PDB file of C-alpha atoms in Angstrom:
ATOM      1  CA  UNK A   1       3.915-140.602 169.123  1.00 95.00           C
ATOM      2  CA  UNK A   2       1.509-138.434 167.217  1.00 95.00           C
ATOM      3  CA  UNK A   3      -1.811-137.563 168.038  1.00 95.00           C
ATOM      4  CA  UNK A   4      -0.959-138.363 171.502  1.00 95.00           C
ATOM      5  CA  UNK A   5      -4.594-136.677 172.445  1.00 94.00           C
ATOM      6  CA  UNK A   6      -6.338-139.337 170.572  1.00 95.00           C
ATOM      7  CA  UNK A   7      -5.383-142.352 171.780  1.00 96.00           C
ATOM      8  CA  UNK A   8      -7.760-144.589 173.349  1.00 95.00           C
ATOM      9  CA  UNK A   9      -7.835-148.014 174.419  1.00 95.00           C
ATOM     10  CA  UNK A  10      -7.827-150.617 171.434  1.00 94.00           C
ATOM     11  CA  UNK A  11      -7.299-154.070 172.289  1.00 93.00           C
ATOM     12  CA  UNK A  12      -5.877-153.622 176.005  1.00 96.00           C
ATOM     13  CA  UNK A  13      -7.678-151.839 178.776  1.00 96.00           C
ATOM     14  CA  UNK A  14      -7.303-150.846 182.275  1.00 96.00           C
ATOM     15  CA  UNK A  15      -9.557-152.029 184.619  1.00 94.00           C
ATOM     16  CA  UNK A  16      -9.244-151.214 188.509  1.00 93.00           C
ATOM     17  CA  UNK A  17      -5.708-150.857 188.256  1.00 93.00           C
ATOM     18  CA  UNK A  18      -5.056-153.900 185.436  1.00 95.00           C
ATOM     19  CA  UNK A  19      -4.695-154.287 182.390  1.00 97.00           C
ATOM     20  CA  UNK A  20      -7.064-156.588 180.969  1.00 95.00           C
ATOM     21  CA  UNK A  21      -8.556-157.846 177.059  1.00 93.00           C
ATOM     22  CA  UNK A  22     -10.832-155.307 175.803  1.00 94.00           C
ATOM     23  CA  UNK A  23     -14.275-156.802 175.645  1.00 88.00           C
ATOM     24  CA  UNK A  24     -14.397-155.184 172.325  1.00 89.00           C
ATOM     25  CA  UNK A  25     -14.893-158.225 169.883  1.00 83.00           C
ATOM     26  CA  UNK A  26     -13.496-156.346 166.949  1.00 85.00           C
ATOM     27  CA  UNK A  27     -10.227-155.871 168.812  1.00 90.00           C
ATOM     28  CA  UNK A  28     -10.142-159.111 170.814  1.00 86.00           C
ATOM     29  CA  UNK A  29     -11.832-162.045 169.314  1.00 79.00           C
ATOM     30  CA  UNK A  30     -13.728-164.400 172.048  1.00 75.00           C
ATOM     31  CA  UNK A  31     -11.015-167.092 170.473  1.00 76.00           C
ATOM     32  CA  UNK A  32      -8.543-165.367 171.674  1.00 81.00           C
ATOM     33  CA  UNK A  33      -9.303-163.735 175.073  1.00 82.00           C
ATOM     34  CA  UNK A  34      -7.530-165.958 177.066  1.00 82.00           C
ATOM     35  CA  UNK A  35      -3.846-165.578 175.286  1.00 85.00           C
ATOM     36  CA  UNK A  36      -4.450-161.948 175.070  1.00 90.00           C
ATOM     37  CA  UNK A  37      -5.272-161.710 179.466  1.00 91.00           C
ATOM     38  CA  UNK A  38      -1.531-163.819 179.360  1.00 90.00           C
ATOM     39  CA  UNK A  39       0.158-161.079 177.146  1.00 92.00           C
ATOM     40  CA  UNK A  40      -1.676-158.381 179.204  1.00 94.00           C
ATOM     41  CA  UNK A  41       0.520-160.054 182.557  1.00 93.00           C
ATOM     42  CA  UNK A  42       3.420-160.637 180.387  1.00 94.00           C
ATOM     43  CA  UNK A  43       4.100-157.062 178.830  1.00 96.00           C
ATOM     44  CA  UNK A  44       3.124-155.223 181.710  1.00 97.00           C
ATOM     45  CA  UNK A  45       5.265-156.866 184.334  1.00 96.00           C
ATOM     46  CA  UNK A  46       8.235-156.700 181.782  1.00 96.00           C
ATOM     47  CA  UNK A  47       7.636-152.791 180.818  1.00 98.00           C
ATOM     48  CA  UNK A  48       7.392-152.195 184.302  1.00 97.00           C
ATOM     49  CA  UNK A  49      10.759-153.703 184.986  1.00 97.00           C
ATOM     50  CA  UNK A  50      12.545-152.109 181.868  1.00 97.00           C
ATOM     51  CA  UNK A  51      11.010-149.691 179.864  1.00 98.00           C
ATOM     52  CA  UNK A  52      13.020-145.880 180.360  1.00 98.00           C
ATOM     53  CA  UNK A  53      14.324-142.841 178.947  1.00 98.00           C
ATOM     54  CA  UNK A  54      12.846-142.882 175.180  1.00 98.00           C
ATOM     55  CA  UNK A  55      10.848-145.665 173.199  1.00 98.00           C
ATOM     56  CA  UNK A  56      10.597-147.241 170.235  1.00 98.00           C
ATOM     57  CA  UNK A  57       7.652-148.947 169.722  1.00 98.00           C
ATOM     58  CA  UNK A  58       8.318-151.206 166.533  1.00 97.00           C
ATOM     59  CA  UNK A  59       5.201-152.756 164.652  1.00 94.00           C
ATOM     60  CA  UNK A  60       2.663-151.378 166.744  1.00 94.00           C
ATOM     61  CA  UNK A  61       0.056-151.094 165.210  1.00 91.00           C
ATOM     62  CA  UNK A  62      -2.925-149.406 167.341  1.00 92.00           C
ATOM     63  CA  UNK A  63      -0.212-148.538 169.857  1.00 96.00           C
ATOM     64  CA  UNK A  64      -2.129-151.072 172.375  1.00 96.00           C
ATOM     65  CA  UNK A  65       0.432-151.016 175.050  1.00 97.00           C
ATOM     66  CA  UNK A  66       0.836-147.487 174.926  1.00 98.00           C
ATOM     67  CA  UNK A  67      -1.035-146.865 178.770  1.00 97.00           C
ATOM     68  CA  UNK A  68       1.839-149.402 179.991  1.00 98.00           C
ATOM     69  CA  UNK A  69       4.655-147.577 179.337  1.00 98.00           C
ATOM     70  CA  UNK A  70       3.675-143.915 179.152  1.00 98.00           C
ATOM     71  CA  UNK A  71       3.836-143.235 182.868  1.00 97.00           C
ATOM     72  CA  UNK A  72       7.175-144.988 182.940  1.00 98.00           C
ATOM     73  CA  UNK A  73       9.383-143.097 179.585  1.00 98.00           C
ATOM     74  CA  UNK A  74       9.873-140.098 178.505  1.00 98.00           C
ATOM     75  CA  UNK A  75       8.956-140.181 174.828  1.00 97.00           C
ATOM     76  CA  UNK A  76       7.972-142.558 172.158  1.00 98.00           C
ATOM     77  CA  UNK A  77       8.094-142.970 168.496  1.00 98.00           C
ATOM     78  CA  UNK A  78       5.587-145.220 166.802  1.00 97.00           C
ATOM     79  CA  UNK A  79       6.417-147.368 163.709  1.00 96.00           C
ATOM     80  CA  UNK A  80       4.452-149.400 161.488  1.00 94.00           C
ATOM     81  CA  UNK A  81       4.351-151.635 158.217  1.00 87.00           C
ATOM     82  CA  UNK A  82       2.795-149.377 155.447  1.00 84.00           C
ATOM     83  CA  UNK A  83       0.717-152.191 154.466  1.00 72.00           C
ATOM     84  CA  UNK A  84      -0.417-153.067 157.859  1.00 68.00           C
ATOM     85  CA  UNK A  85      -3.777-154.444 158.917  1.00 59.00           C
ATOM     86  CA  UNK A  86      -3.932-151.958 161.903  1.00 62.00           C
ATOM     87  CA  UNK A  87      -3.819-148.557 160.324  1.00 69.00           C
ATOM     88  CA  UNK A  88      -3.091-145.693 162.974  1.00 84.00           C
ATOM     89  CA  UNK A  89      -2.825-142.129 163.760  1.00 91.00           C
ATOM     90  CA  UNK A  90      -0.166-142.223 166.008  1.00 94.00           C
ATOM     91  CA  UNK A  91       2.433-143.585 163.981  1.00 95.00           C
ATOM     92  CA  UNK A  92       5.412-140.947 163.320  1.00 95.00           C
ATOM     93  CA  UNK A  93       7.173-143.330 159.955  1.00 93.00           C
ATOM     94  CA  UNK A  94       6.048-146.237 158.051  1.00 93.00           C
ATOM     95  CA  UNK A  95       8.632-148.503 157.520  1.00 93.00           C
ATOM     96  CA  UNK A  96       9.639-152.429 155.979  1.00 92.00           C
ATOM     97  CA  UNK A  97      11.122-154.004 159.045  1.00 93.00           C
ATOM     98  CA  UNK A  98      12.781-156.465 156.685  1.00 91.00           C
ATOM     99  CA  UNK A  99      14.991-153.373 155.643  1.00 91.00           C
ATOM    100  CA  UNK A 100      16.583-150.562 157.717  1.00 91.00           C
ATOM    101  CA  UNK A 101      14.965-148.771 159.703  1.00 93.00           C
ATOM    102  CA  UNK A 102      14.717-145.080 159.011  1.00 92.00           C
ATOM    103  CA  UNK A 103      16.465-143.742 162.508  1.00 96.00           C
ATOM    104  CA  UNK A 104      19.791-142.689 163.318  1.00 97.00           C
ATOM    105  CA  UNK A 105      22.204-144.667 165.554  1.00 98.00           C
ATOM    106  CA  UNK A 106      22.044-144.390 169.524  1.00 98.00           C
ATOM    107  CA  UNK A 107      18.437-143.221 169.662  1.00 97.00           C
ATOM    108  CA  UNK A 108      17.146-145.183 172.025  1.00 98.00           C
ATOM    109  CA  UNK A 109      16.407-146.324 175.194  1.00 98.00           C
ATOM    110  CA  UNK A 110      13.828-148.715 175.146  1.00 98.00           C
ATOM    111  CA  UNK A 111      12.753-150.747 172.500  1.00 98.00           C
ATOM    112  CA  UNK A 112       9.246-152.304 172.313  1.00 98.00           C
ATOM    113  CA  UNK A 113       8.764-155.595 169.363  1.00 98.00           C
ATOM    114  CA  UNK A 114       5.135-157.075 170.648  1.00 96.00           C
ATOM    115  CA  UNK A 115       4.143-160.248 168.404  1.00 93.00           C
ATOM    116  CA  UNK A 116       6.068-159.117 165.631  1.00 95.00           C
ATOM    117  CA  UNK A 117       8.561-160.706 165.058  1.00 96.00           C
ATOM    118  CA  UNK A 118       7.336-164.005 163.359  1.00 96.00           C
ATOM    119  CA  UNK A 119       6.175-161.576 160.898  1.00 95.00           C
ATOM    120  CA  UNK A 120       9.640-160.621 159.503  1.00 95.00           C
ATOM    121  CA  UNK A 121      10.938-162.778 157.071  1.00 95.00           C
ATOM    122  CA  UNK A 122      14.435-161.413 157.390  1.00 93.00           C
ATOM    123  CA  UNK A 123      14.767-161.500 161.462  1.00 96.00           C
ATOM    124  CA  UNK A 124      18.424-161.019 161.924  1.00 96.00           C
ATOM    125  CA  UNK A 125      18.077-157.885 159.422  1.00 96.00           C
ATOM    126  CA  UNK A 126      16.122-156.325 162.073  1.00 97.00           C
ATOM    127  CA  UNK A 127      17.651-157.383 165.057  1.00 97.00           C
ATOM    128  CA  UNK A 128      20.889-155.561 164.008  1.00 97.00           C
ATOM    129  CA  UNK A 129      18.722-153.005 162.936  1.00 97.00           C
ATOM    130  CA  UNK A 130      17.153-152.917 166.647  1.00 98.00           C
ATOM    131  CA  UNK A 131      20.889-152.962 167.668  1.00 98.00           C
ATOM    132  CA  UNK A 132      21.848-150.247 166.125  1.00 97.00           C
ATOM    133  CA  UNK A 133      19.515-147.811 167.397  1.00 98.00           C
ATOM    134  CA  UNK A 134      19.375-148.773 170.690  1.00 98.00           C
ATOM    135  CA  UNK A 135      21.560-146.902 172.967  1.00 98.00           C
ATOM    136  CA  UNK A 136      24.180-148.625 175.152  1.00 96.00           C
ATOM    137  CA  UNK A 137      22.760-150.132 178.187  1.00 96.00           C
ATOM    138  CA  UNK A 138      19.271-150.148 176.504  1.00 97.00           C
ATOM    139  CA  UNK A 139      16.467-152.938 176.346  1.00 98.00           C
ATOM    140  CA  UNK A 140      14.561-154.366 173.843  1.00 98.00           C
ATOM    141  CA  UNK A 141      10.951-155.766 175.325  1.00 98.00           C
ATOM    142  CA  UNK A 142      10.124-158.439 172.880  1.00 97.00           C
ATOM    143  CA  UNK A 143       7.276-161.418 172.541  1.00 95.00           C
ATOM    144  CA  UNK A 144       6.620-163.635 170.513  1.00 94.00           C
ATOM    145  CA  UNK A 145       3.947-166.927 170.247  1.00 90.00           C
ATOM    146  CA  UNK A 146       5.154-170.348 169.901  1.00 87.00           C
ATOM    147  CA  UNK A 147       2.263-172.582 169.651  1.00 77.00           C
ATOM    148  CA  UNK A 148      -0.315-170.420 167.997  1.00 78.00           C
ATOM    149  CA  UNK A 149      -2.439-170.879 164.498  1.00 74.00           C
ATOM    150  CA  UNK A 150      -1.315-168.932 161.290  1.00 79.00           C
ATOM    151  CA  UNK A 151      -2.160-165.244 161.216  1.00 81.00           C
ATOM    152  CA  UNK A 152      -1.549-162.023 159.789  1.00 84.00           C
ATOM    153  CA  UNK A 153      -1.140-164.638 156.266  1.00 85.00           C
ATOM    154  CA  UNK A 154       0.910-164.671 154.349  1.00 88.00           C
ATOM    155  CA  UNK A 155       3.260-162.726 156.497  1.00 87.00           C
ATOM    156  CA  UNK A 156       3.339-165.228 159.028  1.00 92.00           C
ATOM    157  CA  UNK A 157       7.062-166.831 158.777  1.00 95.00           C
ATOM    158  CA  UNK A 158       8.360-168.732 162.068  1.00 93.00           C
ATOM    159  CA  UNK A 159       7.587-170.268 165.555  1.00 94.00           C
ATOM    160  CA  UNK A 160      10.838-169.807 167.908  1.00 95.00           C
ATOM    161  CA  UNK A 161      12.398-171.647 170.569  1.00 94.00           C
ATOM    162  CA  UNK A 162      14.369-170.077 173.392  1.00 95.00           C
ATOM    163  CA  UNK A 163      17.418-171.206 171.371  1.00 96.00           C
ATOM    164  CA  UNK A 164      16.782-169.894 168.434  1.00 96.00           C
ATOM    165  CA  UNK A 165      15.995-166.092 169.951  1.00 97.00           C
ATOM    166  CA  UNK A 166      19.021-166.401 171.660  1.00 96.00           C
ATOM    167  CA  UNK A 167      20.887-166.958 169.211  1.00 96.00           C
ATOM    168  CA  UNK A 168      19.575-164.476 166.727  1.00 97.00           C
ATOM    169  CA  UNK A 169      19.762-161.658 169.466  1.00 96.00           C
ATOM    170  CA  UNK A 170      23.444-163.205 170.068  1.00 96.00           C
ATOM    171  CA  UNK A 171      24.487-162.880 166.449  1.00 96.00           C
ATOM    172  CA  UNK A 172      23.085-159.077 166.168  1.00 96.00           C
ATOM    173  CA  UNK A 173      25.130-158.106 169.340  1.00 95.00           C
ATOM    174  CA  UNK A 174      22.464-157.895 171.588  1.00 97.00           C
ATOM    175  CA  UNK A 175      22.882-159.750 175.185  1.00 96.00           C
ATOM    176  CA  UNK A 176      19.546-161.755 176.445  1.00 96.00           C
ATOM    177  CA  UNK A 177      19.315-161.108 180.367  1.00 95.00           C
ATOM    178  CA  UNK A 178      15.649-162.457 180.841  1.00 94.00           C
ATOM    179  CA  UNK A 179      14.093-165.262 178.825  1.00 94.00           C
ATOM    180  CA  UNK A 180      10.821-166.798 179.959  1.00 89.00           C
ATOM    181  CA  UNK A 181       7.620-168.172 178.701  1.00 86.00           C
ATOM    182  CA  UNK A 182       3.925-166.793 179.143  1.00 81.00           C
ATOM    183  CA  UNK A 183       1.984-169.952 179.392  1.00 73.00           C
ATOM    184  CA  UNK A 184       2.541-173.787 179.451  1.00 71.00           C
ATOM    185  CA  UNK A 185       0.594-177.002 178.002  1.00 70.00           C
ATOM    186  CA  UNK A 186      -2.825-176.415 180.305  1.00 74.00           C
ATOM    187  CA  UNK A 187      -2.590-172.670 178.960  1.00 74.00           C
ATOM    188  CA  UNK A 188      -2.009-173.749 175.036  1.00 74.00           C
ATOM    189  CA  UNK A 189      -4.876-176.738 175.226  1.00 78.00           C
ATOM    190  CA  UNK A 190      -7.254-173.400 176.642  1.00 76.00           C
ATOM    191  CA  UNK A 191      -6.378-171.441 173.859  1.00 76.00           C
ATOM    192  CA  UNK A 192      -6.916-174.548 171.214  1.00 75.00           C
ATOM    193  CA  UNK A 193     -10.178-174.971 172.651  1.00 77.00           C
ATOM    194  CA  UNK A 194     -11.222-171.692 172.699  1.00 72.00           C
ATOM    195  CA  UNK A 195     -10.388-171.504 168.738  1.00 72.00           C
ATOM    196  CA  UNK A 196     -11.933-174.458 167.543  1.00 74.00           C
ATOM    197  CA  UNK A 197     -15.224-173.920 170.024  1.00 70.00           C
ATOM    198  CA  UNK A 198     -15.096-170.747 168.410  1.00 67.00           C
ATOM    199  CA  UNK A 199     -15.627-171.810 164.753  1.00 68.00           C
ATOM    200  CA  UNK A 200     -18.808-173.791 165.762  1.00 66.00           C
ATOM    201  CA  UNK A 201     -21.637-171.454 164.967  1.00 64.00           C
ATOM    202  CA  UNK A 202     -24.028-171.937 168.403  1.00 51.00           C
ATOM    203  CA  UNK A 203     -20.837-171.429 170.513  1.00 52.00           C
ATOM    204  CA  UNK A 204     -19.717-167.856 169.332  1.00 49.00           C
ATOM    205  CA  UNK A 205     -23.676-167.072 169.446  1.00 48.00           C
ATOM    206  CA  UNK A 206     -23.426-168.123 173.201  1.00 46.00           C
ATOM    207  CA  UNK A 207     -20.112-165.886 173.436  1.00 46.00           C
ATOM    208  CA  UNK A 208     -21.459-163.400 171.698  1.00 47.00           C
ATOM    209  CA  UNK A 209     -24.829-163.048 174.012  1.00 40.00           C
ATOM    210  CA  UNK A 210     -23.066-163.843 177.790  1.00 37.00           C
ATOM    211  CA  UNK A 211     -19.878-163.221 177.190  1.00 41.00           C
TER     212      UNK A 211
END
């Protein structure tokens, strides 16, 4: 990762030991602080568990997950869209992930695809692409949302089932050992609420003065 110096915390932080939303409105709306404390649980109990050697971190944007894993690999290489929303420092290539990516073979250990891949409008392109530069016996760490409004538009493509991951990890050559979701029906109705609560006027003024 470049600039490794610079980094600082964007949209997750660590508080007492846990990695929490930041309270940061510009890099966590109030909308969507709830999801976000889910994904905080989510990512760091699975980096914990897998993340080694040297990582990819694939569409990552401000690198937000970058205090998770750094203790845990020994080096990292940050890609990004070149027409992504979150421009960075730290990122090492731009690249399409519909297309190739611009690594050799074998180069990896861990690979890290947070809430990206309903963004790729060719998903088994990159899958084999994830594939083939992982190294054998690696991991790929990957999320995605299932129930969750349009975002990132227009390059906001699909909503996947277990199924449908498995098979498209199946059919690149990649074999799924965990599967699991982050939240259930009580969790999604939170997160609806908080959005639509959130596009009343009064109720982001109240967010915005005690939250």
């Amino acid at each position: 990762m470049r600039n490794r110096d610079l980094w600082q915390p964007t949209r997750v932080v660590k508080i007492r030991g846990q990695f929490r939303p930041s309270s940061d409105r510009r890099m966590v709306d109030v909308s969507s602080r709830f999801i976000v404390a889910l994904l905080c649980r989510f990512y760091d109990q699975a980096i914990c568990r897998y993340a080694r050697g040297k990582l990819l971190d694939l569409g990552c944007g401000h690198v937000p997950y970058y205090q998770m894993y750094a203790p845990l690999v020994s080096d990292s290489v940050c890609i990004d869209w070149p027409q992504s929303a979150h421009s960075s420092p730290h990122l090492d290539a731009l690249a399409d992930l519909n297309h190739s990516i611009p690594l050799p073979d074998n180069s990896f250990d861990t690979i890290l695809l947070t809430d990206v891949l309903e963004h790729i409008a060719e998903p088994q392109i990159l899958l084999r692409e994830i594939a083939r530069v992982m190294k054998p016996g690696g991991c790929l760490i990957a999320g995605v949302p299932f129930l969750y409004w349009l975002h990132e538009t227009p390059n906001d493509y699909y909503r996947y089932t277990e199924f449908a991951l498995r098979r498209l990890c199946e059919r690149s050559g990649l074999t799924v050992v965990s599967l699991r979701a982050y939240g259930a029906a009580p969790e999604v109705l939170m997160d609806v609420i908080g959005k639509l609560l959130a596009a009343v006027p009064v109720f982001r003024l109240l967010a915005r003065d005690y939250g």
